[in-house]
Amino acid sequence: MKYLRLLLALFLIPSLSIQGQENLVKITIQPYLQDAYPNSIKILWETNSGEESIVEWGLTRKLGKRTSGKSFDVNYSSARIHEVKLEGLNHYTAYYYRVLTKGVQSDIFEFKTPPLSTQAESFNIIAMSDMQKDHNNPDKFSEIVNQGILDYLQKEFPGKISNNLAMVLIPGDLVENGTNYSQWKNDFFNPAEKLFSTVPLYPVLGNHEKNSIYYFKYFSLPENGSPAYAEHWWHKDYGNTRIIGLNSNEGYSDSKHQYEWLQKLLDETAKNPEIDFVFAQLHHPHKSELWIPGESNFTGKVVQLLEDFTTKTGKPSIHFFGHTHGYSRGQSKDHKHLWINVASAGGAIDNWGEFEGKDYDEFTVTQDEYGFVMVEVDANKKDPKFTIKRISRGNEEQFKANEVSDQVVIYKNERKPNIPKPVSPADFIAVDLSEVLLKAGVFSSEFEGAFHAASHWQISKTKEFEKPIFDSWKQHENWYYKVNRQENDDLTDEHSNRLETNLTYYWRVRYRDQNLNWSDWSDVATFKTK
């Protein structure tokens, strides 16, 4: 009998041990930051079980303060998402924190609250998208974050990440399938935990999220959009910049509520003297040089609203997007507005020639590559500006180790180049149709470093140019299909077409610098055709 009890004990001990291990609380998703204000921030994390939601925090690693929050189920299992809102914080101040659930605690992390809009503090933003898992390259998103973003920040901005990065913007396609619970943990949060634990992230829905309930459970975004569409569209201010998140997916892109909300928000922003810049993010492109089928008419309507806002107020704007897996940087012709595709941060690249594409006038650069975009906002009250840098990780053919492959600087203040001088044809000279070459003088500007980045030519049958019969806009570079189609064009002349014989024509030109500043139009020159 004695030996029988001993044998039973030997069999039972392992099973009891395993059962005990199964009941242990584990942090399955490390804490990440949401919805930061100068005096508050939200901290979320996930555990495999346990209701308790506590954040210990303070101005030093000794912490000293405790705040409780709420928890809720994720997928009808014992797993819980925890959310704690810290309030009463000091603006533009560094804090330490850790999370606790049922005796299990995280490491100690840091964050920094945003400044007040009146403080004129400069800051940086990372924008990236389409990190959904590519099964042929499953660790690419981890590489983008850890060898890309974190290494780049440490090299270019030594010190704590929370001091050098204000937020992360993600215009959609965070996971391959938003209805797959495990992908959120394994493919999105875990690879980026070192970044998200110290810098707030602000995503918008892409098509791969599939409008999943998991998206709305995992994120606690500003609820300042249309009341019936909480977290589908929203806005967030940081210093002198307003960030706008939009939903470009089917079923929401045609919503009059979203369009009217955006129009009203821009009208309010126009009257806000503290806001210098507006950055919008949404998933689908209006135009895509690598993948035409991915284009969206809704985004075109958004672009028009932003263009009109920028021209009316003098406040430059951007729309960040993804969907096409590559990088593109373009600009509106008549407005100080940038178009920037910030993909791909993990999704399989849309390689040149793989899909139907088109060389659009708006785009200066398109590259089939992995990478992310760095936005450096200089909040100088007298001359605010922002710098866009594409940080490239290359592609399967050519690896790049955080190479700055594209860059542009945009100033809020007007910095007009000098008015170009029309050279020929002029003074009603008679010109053969086959020899009509418009020629203007050299570019000049009173601002140091400005160079000739674009020219806009028009020919009209009347002096008013209400309906030009020739309208040509070209950039100093046009990278399409790995070739600069504008190479060796100095932008000071342009061949015309669509002219008739025995008529008098009027023409003019204006020059643009690399910072999207147009000169005034030149004097009007005239010529006759034979």
Coordinates of C-alpha atoms in Angstrom, one line a residue:
M1 CA 0.0 0.0 0.0
K2 CA 2.9 2.3 0.9
Y3 CA 4.4 1.8 -2.6
L4 CA 1.1 2.3 -4.3
R5 CA 0.6 5.7 -2.7
L6 CA 4.2 6.7 -3.8
L7 CA 3.5 5.7 -7.4
L8 CA 0.3 7.7 -7.4
A9 CA 2.1 10.7 -6.1
L10 CA 4.7 10.5 -8.8
F11 CA 2.0 10.5 -11.5
L12 CA 0.0 13.3 -9.9
I13 CA 2.8 15.8 -9.2
P14 CA 3.6 16.5 -12.9
S15 CA -0.1 16.9 -13.8
L16 CA -0.6 19.3 -10.8
S17 CA 2.5 21.2 -11.8
I18 CA 1.3 21.6 -15.4
Q19 CA -2.1 22.7 -14.2
G20 CA -0.5 25.3 -12.0
Q21 CA 1.5 26.6 -14.9
E22 CA -1.6 26.9 -17.0
N23 CA -3.2 29.1 -14.3
L24 CA -0.2 31.5 -14.2
V25 CA -1.0 35.0 -15.5
K26 CA 1.3 36.0 -18.4
I27 CA 1.6 39.3 -20.3
T28 CA 1.0 38.2 -23.9
I29 CA 1.2 41.7 -25.4
Q30 CA 3.5 44.2 -23.7
P31 CA 2.2 47.6 -22.8
Y32 CA 1.6 50.1 -25.6
L33 CA 0.6 53.8 -25.6
Q34 CA -2.5 55.4 -27.0
D35 CA -4.3 58.8 -27.1
A36 CA -1.7 61.0 -25.5
Y37 CA -2.5 64.6 -24.4
P38 CA -0.4 67.1 -22.5
N39 CA -2.0 66.0 -19.3
S40 CA -3.1 62.3 -19.9
I41 CA -2.3 59.1 -21.7
K42 CA -3.8 55.6 -22.1
I43 CA -1.7 52.5 -21.5
L44 CA -3.0 49.1 -22.8
W45 CA -1.7 45.5 -22.6
E46 CA -2.9 42.0 -22.9
T47 CA -2.7 39.0 -20.5
N48 CA -3.8 35.4 -20.9
S49 CA -6.0 35.8 -17.8
G50 CA -6.6 38.1 -14.9
E51 CA -8.9 41.0 -14.3
E52 CA -6.6 43.3 -12.4
S53 CA -5.4 46.4 -14.4
I54 CA -2.9 48.5 -12.5
V55 CA -0.2 51.0 -13.8
E56 CA 2.5 52.1 -11.4
W57 CA 4.1 55.3 -12.6
G58 CA 6.1 58.3 -11.6
L59 CA 8.8 60.9 -12.5
T60 CA 11.6 58.4 -11.6
R61 CA 12.2 54.7 -11.8
K62 CA 11.0 54.5 -8.2
L63 CA 7.5 55.1 -9.6
G64 CA 5.4 55.8 -6.5
K65 CA 1.9 56.2 -7.9
R66 CA -0.7 53.6 -8.8
T67 CA -3.7 54.0 -11.1
S68 CA -6.3 51.3 -11.8
G69 CA -8.3 50.8 -14.9
K70 CA -10.5 48.3 -16.7
S71 CA -10.1 45.0 -18.5
F72 CA -12.3 43.3 -21.1
D73 CA -12.3 40.0 -23.0
V74 CA -10.6 39.7 -26.4
N75 CA -11.9 36.6 -28.0
Y76 CA -14.4 35.0 -25.5
S77 CA -11.6 33.3 -23.7
S78 CA -9.7 34.0 -20.5
A79 CA -7.4 36.5 -22.3
R80 CA -7.9 40.1 -21.3
I81 CA -7.0 43.5 -22.7
H82 CA -6.3 46.0 -19.9
E83 CA -6.6 49.8 -20.3
V84 CA -5.6 52.4 -17.8
K85 CA -5.8 56.1 -18.3
L86 CA -3.2 58.2 -16.4
E87 CA -4.5 61.8 -15.7
G88 CA -3.1 64.9 -14.0
L89 CA 0.2 64.6 -15.8
N90 CA 2.5 67.5 -16.5
H91 CA 2.8 68.6 -20.1
Y92 CA 6.0 67.8 -22.1
T93 CA 7.3 65.7 -19.2
A94 CA 9.0 62.3 -19.1
Y95 CA 7.4 59.6 -17.0
Y96 CA 8.3 56.0 -16.0
Y97 CA 5.7 53.2 -15.7
R98 CA 5.1 49.5 -15.5
V99 CA 1.9 47.4 -15.6
L100 CA 0.6 44.8 -13.1
T101 CA -2.0 42.1 -13.4
K102 CA -2.5 39.6 -10.6
G103 CA 1.1 39.8 -9.3
V104 CA 2.7 39.8 -12.7
Q105 CA 4.5 43.0 -13.7
S106 CA 6.2 44.2 -16.8
D107 CA 9.6 45.9 -17.2
I108 CA 9.7 49.6 -16.5
F109 CA 9.2 51.7 -19.6
E110 CA 9.1 55.5 -20.4
F111 CA 7.0 57.9 -22.2
K112 CA 6.8 61.7 -22.7
T113 CA 3.7 63.8 -22.7
P114 CA 3.0 66.1 -25.6
P115 CA 3.7 69.9 -25.3
L116 CA 1.1 72.6 -25.2
S117 CA 0.3 74.0 -28.6
T118 CA 1.8 77.4 -27.4
Q119 CA 5.2 75.9 -26.5
A120 CA 6.7 75.8 -30.0
E121 CA 8.4 72.5 -29.4
S122 CA 9.8 70.7 -32.4
F123 CA 9.2 67.0 -32.7
N124 CA 9.4 63.9 -35.0
I125 CA 6.9 61.4 -36.4
I126 CA 7.3 58.0 -38.0
A127 CA 4.8 57.1 -40.7
M128 CA 4.7 53.5 -42.1
S129 CA 2.0 51.1 -43.4
D130 CA 1.1 47.7 -44.8
M131 CA 3.1 45.6 -42.4
Q132 CA 0.8 42.6 -42.9
K133 CA 2.8 39.4 -42.9
D134 CA 4.4 38.2 -46.1
H135 CA 4.8 34.5 -45.6
N136 CA 7.8 34.5 -48.0
N137 CA 9.4 37.2 -45.8
P138 CA 7.8 36.7 -42.4
D139 CA 10.2 38.8 -40.2
K140 CA 10.3 41.9 -42.4
F141 CA 8.1 44.0 -40.0
S142 CA 10.4 43.1 -37.1
E143 CA 13.4 44.2 -39.2
I144 CA 11.7 47.5 -40.2
V145 CA 11.1 48.4 -36.5
N146 CA 14.2 47.0 -34.8
Q147 CA 17.0 47.3 -37.4
G148 CA 15.2 50.1 -39.2
I149 CA 13.4 52.6 -37.0
L150 CA 15.1 52.0 -33.7
D151 CA 18.6 51.8 -35.1
Y152 CA 18.0 54.9 -37.3
L153 CA 16.7 56.9 -34.3
Q154 CA 19.6 55.9 -32.1
K155 CA 22.1 56.9 -34.7
E156 CA 20.5 60.2 -35.8
F157 CA 18.9 61.3 -32.5
P158 CA 21.0 59.8 -29.6
G159 CA 19.2 59.5 -26.3
K160 CA 15.9 58.2 -25.2
I161 CA 13.4 57.3 -27.9
S162 CA 10.6 59.0 -26.0
N163 CA 12.5 62.3 -26.2
N164 CA 13.1 62.0 -30.0
L165 CA 9.9 60.6 -31.3
A166 CA 6.4 61.9 -30.7
M167 CA 4.2 59.3 -32.4
V168 CA 3.8 56.6 -35.0
L169 CA 1.2 56.9 -37.7
I170 CA 0.0 53.8 -39.5
P171 CA -2.4 54.3 -42.5
G172 CA -3.8 50.8 -42.6
D173 CA -3.1 47.1 -43.2
L174 CA -1.6 46.3 -39.8
V175 CA -2.2 42.5 -40.1
E176 CA -2.9 40.1 -43.0
N177 CA -6.3 39.2 -41.7
G178 CA -7.9 41.4 -39.0
T179 CA -10.3 38.6 -38.0
N180 CA -7.5 36.3 -37.0
Y181 CA -6.9 36.9 -33.3
S182 CA -3.4 35.4 -33.2
Q183 CA -2.0 37.7 -35.9
W184 CA -2.5 40.8 -33.8
K185 CA -0.2 39.5 -31.1
N186 CA 2.3 37.5 -33.2
D187 CA 2.6 39.7 -36.3
F188 CA 1.9 43.2 -35.1
F189 CA 2.3 44.0 -31.4
N190 CA 5.1 41.6 -30.5
P191 CA 7.6 42.5 -33.2
A192 CA 7.2 46.2 -32.4
E193 CA 6.9 46.1 -28.6
K194 CA 10.2 48.1 -28.0
L195 CA 8.7 51.0 -30.1
F196 CA 5.1 50.9 -29.0
S197 CA 5.9 50.7 -25.3
T198 CA 7.5 54.1 -25.3
V199 CA 5.8 56.0 -28.2
P200 CA 2.0 56.4 -28.9
L201 CA 0.7 54.8 -32.1
Y202 CA -2.2 56.1 -34.1
P203 CA -3.5 53.7 -36.9
V204 CA -6.4 53.9 -39.3
L205 CA -8.3 51.0 -40.8
G206 CA -7.0 49.3 -44.0
N207 CA -8.8 46.7 -46.0
H208 CA -6.9 43.9 -44.4
E209 CA -8.4 44.8 -40.9
K210 CA -11.8 43.8 -42.4
N211 CA -13.4 46.2 -39.9
S212 CA -12.7 43.5 -37.3
I213 CA -13.8 43.9 -33.7
Y214 CA -10.2 43.1 -32.7
Y215 CA -9.1 46.4 -34.1
F216 CA -11.5 48.4 -32.0
K217 CA -10.7 46.3 -28.9
Y218 CA -6.9 46.7 -29.3
F219 CA -6.9 50.5 -29.9
S220 CA -8.3 53.3 -27.9
L221 CA -8.2 56.2 -30.3
P222 CA -9.6 59.7 -30.0
E223 CA -13.4 59.6 -30.0
N224 CA -13.9 63.1 -31.5
G225 CA -15.2 62.0 -34.9
S226 CA -18.8 61.5 -35.8
P227 CA -20.5 60.0 -32.7
A228 CA -22.0 57.0 -34.6
Y229 CA -18.6 56.1 -36.1
A230 CA -16.3 56.2 -33.0
E231 CA -12.7 55.6 -33.9
H232 CA -13.4 55.3 -37.6
W233 CA -12.2 58.9 -38.1
W234 CA -10.7 61.2 -35.5
H235 CA -8.1 64.0 -35.0
K236 CA -5.2 64.5 -32.7
D237 CA -3.1 67.6 -32.1
Y238 CA 0.6 67.6 -31.2
G239 CA 2.2 71.0 -30.8
N240 CA 1.5 73.1 -34.0
T241 CA 0.3 70.1 -36.1
R242 CA -3.1 68.5 -36.5
I243 CA -3.2 64.8 -37.3
I244 CA -6.4 63.6 -39.0
G245 CA -7.3 59.9 -39.3
L246 CA -9.8 58.8 -41.9
N247 CA -11.5 55.5 -43.1
S248 CA -11.2 55.1 -46.9
N249 CA -12.7 51.6 -46.9
E250 CA -15.9 50.6 -48.8
G251 CA -19.0 51.4 -46.7
Y252 CA -17.3 54.3 -45.0
S253 CA -15.6 56.2 -47.8
D254 CA -19.1 57.0 -49.3
S255 CA -20.4 58.2 -45.9
K256 CA -21.6 61.8 -46.0
H257 CA -20.9 61.9 -42.2
Q258 CA -17.2 61.5 -42.7
Y259 CA -16.9 64.0 -45.5
E260 CA -19.0 66.6 -43.7
W261 CA -17.1 66.0 -40.5
L262 CA -13.8 66.5 -42.3
Q263 CA -15.0 69.7 -44.0
K264 CA -16.2 71.1 -40.6
L265 CA -12.9 70.2 -38.9
L266 CA -10.9 71.9 -41.6
D267 CA -13.0 75.0 -41.3
E268 CA -12.3 75.0 -37.6
T269 CA -8.6 74.4 -38.1
A270 CA -8.4 77.3 -40.5
K271 CA -9.4 79.6 -37.6
N272 CA -7.0 78.0 -35.1
P273 CA -3.9 80.2 -34.9
E274 CA -1.9 77.5 -33.1
I275 CA -2.1 75.0 -35.9
D276 CA 0.5 75.5 -38.7
F277 CA 0.3 72.1 -40.5
V278 CA -2.3 69.4 -41.2
F279 CA -1.3 65.8 -41.7
A280 CA -4.1 63.4 -42.8
Q281 CA -3.8 59.6 -43.1
L282 CA -6.0 57.1 -44.8
H283 CA -5.3 53.8 -46.5
H284 CA -6.2 54.0 -50.1
P285 CA -4.4 56.2 -52.7
H286 CA -6.1 58.7 -55.0
K287 CA -3.5 57.8 -57.6
S288 CA -0.9 55.0 -57.7
E289 CA 2.0 54.7 -60.1
L290 CA 2.7 51.1 -59.2
W291 CA -0.9 49.7 -58.9
I292 CA -3.8 51.5 -60.6
P293 CA -6.5 49.1 -59.4
G294 CA -5.9 50.2 -55.8
E295 CA -7.0 53.8 -56.4
S296 CA -9.9 55.5 -54.6
N297 CA -12.2 58.3 -55.7
F298 CA -12.9 59.1 -52.0
T299 CA -9.2 59.9 -51.4
G300 CA -9.4 62.3 -54.4
K301 CA -12.2 64.1 -52.6
V302 CA -10.1 64.3 -49.4
V303 CA -7.2 65.6 -51.4
Q304 CA -9.3 68.4 -52.9
L305 CA -10.5 69.4 -49.4
L306 CA -7.0 69.5 -48.2
E307 CA -5.8 71.5 -51.2
D308 CA -8.5 74.1 -50.8
F309 CA -7.8 74.3 -47.1
T310 CA -4.0 74.8 -47.7
T311 CA -4.5 77.5 -50.4
K312 CA -7.1 79.3 -48.3
T313 CA -5.1 79.3 -45.1
G314 CA -1.5 79.1 -46.1
K315 CA -1.1 76.1 -43.9
P316 CA 0.7 73.3 -45.7
S317 CA -0.8 69.8 -45.6
I318 CA 0.0 66.1 -46.4
H319 CA -2.0 63.0 -47.0
F320 CA -0.2 59.8 -46.0
F321 CA -1.5 56.6 -47.5
G322 CA -0.6 53.0 -48.2
H323 CA -2.3 50.1 -50.0
T324 CA 0.3 50.1 -52.8
H325 CA 3.4 48.3 -51.4
G326 CA 6.1 50.8 -52.3
Y327 CA 7.1 54.4 -51.7
S328 CA 5.8 57.5 -53.6
R329 CA 6.2 61.2 -53.0
G330 CA 4.2 63.7 -55.0
Q331 CA 2.7 67.2 -54.8
S332 CA -0.4 69.1 -55.9
K333 CA 0.2 71.4 -58.8
D334 CA -1.5 74.6 -57.4
H335 CA -1.3 73.9 -53.7
K336 CA 1.4 73.3 -51.0
H337 CA 0.1 69.8 -50.4
L338 CA 2.2 66.6 -50.4
W339 CA 1.1 63.1 -51.5
I340 CA 3.1 60.4 -49.6
N341 CA 2.8 56.6 -49.8
V342 CA 4.6 55.3 -46.7
A343 CA 4.6 51.5 -47.5
S344 CA 5.9 48.9 -47.3
A345 CA 6.7 48.0 -43.7
G346 CA 6.4 44.2 -44.3
G347 CA 3.8 43.4 -47.0
A348 CA 5.2 41.9 -50.2
I349 CA 6.5 44.7 -52.5
D350 CA 4.5 45.7 -55.6
N351 CA 7.4 45.4 -57.9
W352 CA 7.7 47.5 -61.1
G353 CA 5.9 45.8 -64.0
E354 CA 4.0 43.4 -61.8
F355 CA 0.7 45.3 -62.0
E356 CA -0.8 48.0 -64.2
G357 CA 0.8 51.4 -63.5
K358 CA 0.9 54.9 -64.8
D359 CA 3.3 57.8 -64.8
Y360 CA 1.3 60.6 -63.1
D361 CA 2.4 64.2 -63.3
E362 CA 1.9 64.6 -59.5
F363 CA 4.6 62.1 -58.5
T364 CA 8.3 63.0 -58.4
V365 CA 9.5 59.7 -56.9
T366 CA 8.1 56.1 -56.9
Q367 CA 10.3 53.3 -55.6
D368 CA 9.4 49.6 -55.1
E369 CA 11.0 49.1 -51.7
Y370 CA 10.6 48.5 -48.0
G371 CA 11.0 51.4 -45.6
F372 CA 9.4 54.1 -43.5
V373 CA 9.0 57.9 -43.5
M374 CA 10.5 60.3 -41.0
V375 CA 8.7 63.6 -40.4
E376 CA 10.7 66.3 -38.6
V377 CA 8.6 69.2 -37.6
D378 CA 10.3 72.5 -36.8
A379 CA 7.9 74.5 -34.7
N380 CA 9.8 77.8 -34.9
K381 CA 7.1 80.4 -34.5
K382 CA 8.7 82.8 -37.0
D383 CA 9.4 80.3 -39.7
P384 CA 7.8 76.8 -39.1
K385 CA 8.7 74.0 -41.4
F386 CA 8.7 70.2 -41.7
T387 CA 11.1 67.8 -43.4
I388 CA 10.0 64.6 -45.0
K389 CA 12.7 61.8 -45.3
R390 CA 12.2 58.4 -46.8
I391 CA 14.3 55.9 -45.0
S392 CA 14.8 52.9 -47.3
R393 CA 15.5 49.3 -46.5
G394 CA 15.7 48.4 -50.2
N395 CA 14.2 45.4 -51.8
E396 CA 15.0 41.8 -52.7
E397 CA 17.4 43.0 -55.5
Q398 CA 19.2 45.7 -53.5
F399 CA 19.4 45.9 -49.7
K400 CA 19.7 49.4 -48.1
A401 CA 20.6 50.0 -44.5
N402 CA 18.4 53.0 -43.6
E403 CA 19.4 55.0 -46.5
V404 CA 17.8 58.4 -47.0
S405 CA 16.5 57.9 -50.5
D406 CA 14.2 61.0 -50.8
Q407 CA 13.8 64.2 -48.9
V408 CA 11.7 67.4 -49.1
V409 CA 11.4 70.5 -46.9
I410 CA 8.1 72.5 -46.7
Y411 CA 7.9 75.9 -45.1
K412 CA 4.7 77.5 -43.9
N413 CA 5.8 81.0 -44.8
E414 CA 5.7 82.1 -48.5
R415 CA 9.2 82.0 -50.1
K416 CA 8.4 82.9 -53.7
P417 CA 11.1 82.6 -56.4
N418 CA 11.7 85.5 -58.6
I419 CA 9.3 85.9 -61.6
P420 CA 10.8 84.2 -64.7
K421 CA 11.3 86.2 -67.8
P422 CA 9.8 85.0 -71.1
V423 CA 12.5 85.0 -73.8
S424 CA 11.0 83.5 -77.0
P425 CA 8.9 83.5 -79.0
A426 CA 7.7 87.0 -78.3
D427 CA 6.7 90.3 -79.9
F428 CA 4.2 88.7 -82.3
I429 CA 7.1 86.9 -84.2
A430 CA 5.8 84.4 -86.8
V431 CA 6.6 80.8 -85.9
D432 CA 6.3 77.6 -87.9
L433 CA 4.1 75.0 -86.0
S434 CA 7.0 72.5 -86.0
E435 CA 9.3 75.0 -84.4
V436 CA 7.3 76.4 -81.4
L437 CA 9.7 76.1 -78.5
L438 CA 8.8 78.2 -75.5
K439 CA 12.0 79.6 -73.8
A440 CA 12.3 81.4 -70.5
G441 CA 15.1 82.9 -68.4
V442 CA 17.1 81.2 -65.6
F443 CA 15.6 80.4 -62.2
S444 CA 16.5 82.8 -59.3
S445 CA 15.4 83.2 -55.7
E446 CA 16.3 85.5 -52.8
F447 CA 16.2 82.5 -50.5
E448 CA 19.5 80.6 -50.0
G449 CA 19.6 77.0 -51.2
A450 CA 16.4 77.3 -53.4
F451 CA 16.7 75.6 -56.8
H452 CA 14.5 75.2 -59.9
A453 CA 12.2 72.2 -59.1
A454 CA 9.3 72.7 -61.5
S455 CA 8.0 74.7 -64.4
H456 CA 4.4 75.4 -65.4
W457 CA 3.8 76.6 -69.0
Q458 CA 0.5 77.8 -70.5
I459 CA -0.6 78.9 -74.0
S460 CA -3.9 80.6 -74.6
K461 CA -5.8 82.2 -77.4
T462 CA -6.7 85.1 -75.1
K463 CA -4.7 87.2 -72.6
E464 CA -6.9 86.1 -69.7
F465 CA -5.9 82.4 -69.8
E466 CA -9.3 81.3 -68.7
K467 CA -9.1 78.2 -70.9
P468 CA -5.5 77.5 -71.8
I469 CA -5.2 75.3 -74.9
F470 CA -1.8 74.1 -73.7
D471 CA -0.9 73.4 -70.1
S472 CA 2.3 71.6 -69.2
W473 CA 3.7 71.0 -65.7
K474 CA 7.0 69.2 -65.2
Q475 CA 9.3 68.5 -62.2
H476 CA 13.1 68.6 -62.0
E477 CA 13.0 64.8 -61.5
N478 CA 10.5 62.1 -62.3
W479 CA 11.6 58.7 -61.1
Y480 CA 9.4 56.1 -62.7
Y481 CA 10.3 52.5 -63.4
K482 CA 13.8 53.1 -61.9
V483 CA 14.5 55.8 -64.6
N484 CA 14.6 59.6 -64.1
R485 CA 12.5 60.6 -67.1
Q486 CA 13.4 64.3 -66.4
E487 CA 17.1 63.8 -66.5
N488 CA 19.0 66.6 -68.4
D489 CA 15.9 68.8 -68.5
D490 CA 16.7 72.3 -67.1
L491 CA 13.0 73.3 -67.2
T492 CA 13.7 76.5 -69.0
D493 CA 12.1 75.5 -72.3
E494 CA 9.1 73.5 -73.5
H495 CA 7.8 72.3 -76.8
S496 CA 4.2 73.1 -77.5
N497 CA 1.5 71.2 -79.4
R498 CA -2.2 71.4 -80.4
L499 CA -1.7 74.8 -82.1
E500 CA -3.4 76.0 -85.3
T501 CA -1.9 77.9 -88.2
N502 CA -2.4 81.7 -88.8
L503 CA -3.4 82.5 -85.2
T504 CA -2.0 84.8 -82.5
Y505 CA -1.2 83.0 -79.2
Y506 CA -0.3 84.2 -75.7
W507 CA 2.0 82.3 -73.4
R508 CA 3.4 82.5 -69.8
V509 CA 5.4 80.5 -67.4
R510 CA 6.0 80.3 -63.6
Y511 CA 8.8 78.5 -61.7
R512 CA 8.6 76.5 -58.5
D513 CA 11.4 75.8 -56.0
Q514 CA 12.0 72.4 -54.2
N515 CA 9.9 73.6 -51.2
L516 CA 6.7 73.9 -53.3
N517 CA 6.8 77.7 -53.6
W518 CA 5.6 79.0 -56.9
S519 CA 6.7 82.3 -58.4
D520 CA 4.1 84.7 -59.8
W521 CA 3.3 84.2 -63.4
S522 CA 5.7 85.9 -65.9
D523 CA 4.7 88.7 -68.2
V524 CA 2.6 87.5 -71.1
A525 CA 4.5 87.0 -74.4
T526 CA 2.9 86.7 -77.9
F527 CA 3.6 85.0 -81.2
K528 CA 1.9 84.1 -84.4
T529 CA 1.8 80.8 -86.2
K530 CA 2.4 80.4 -89.9

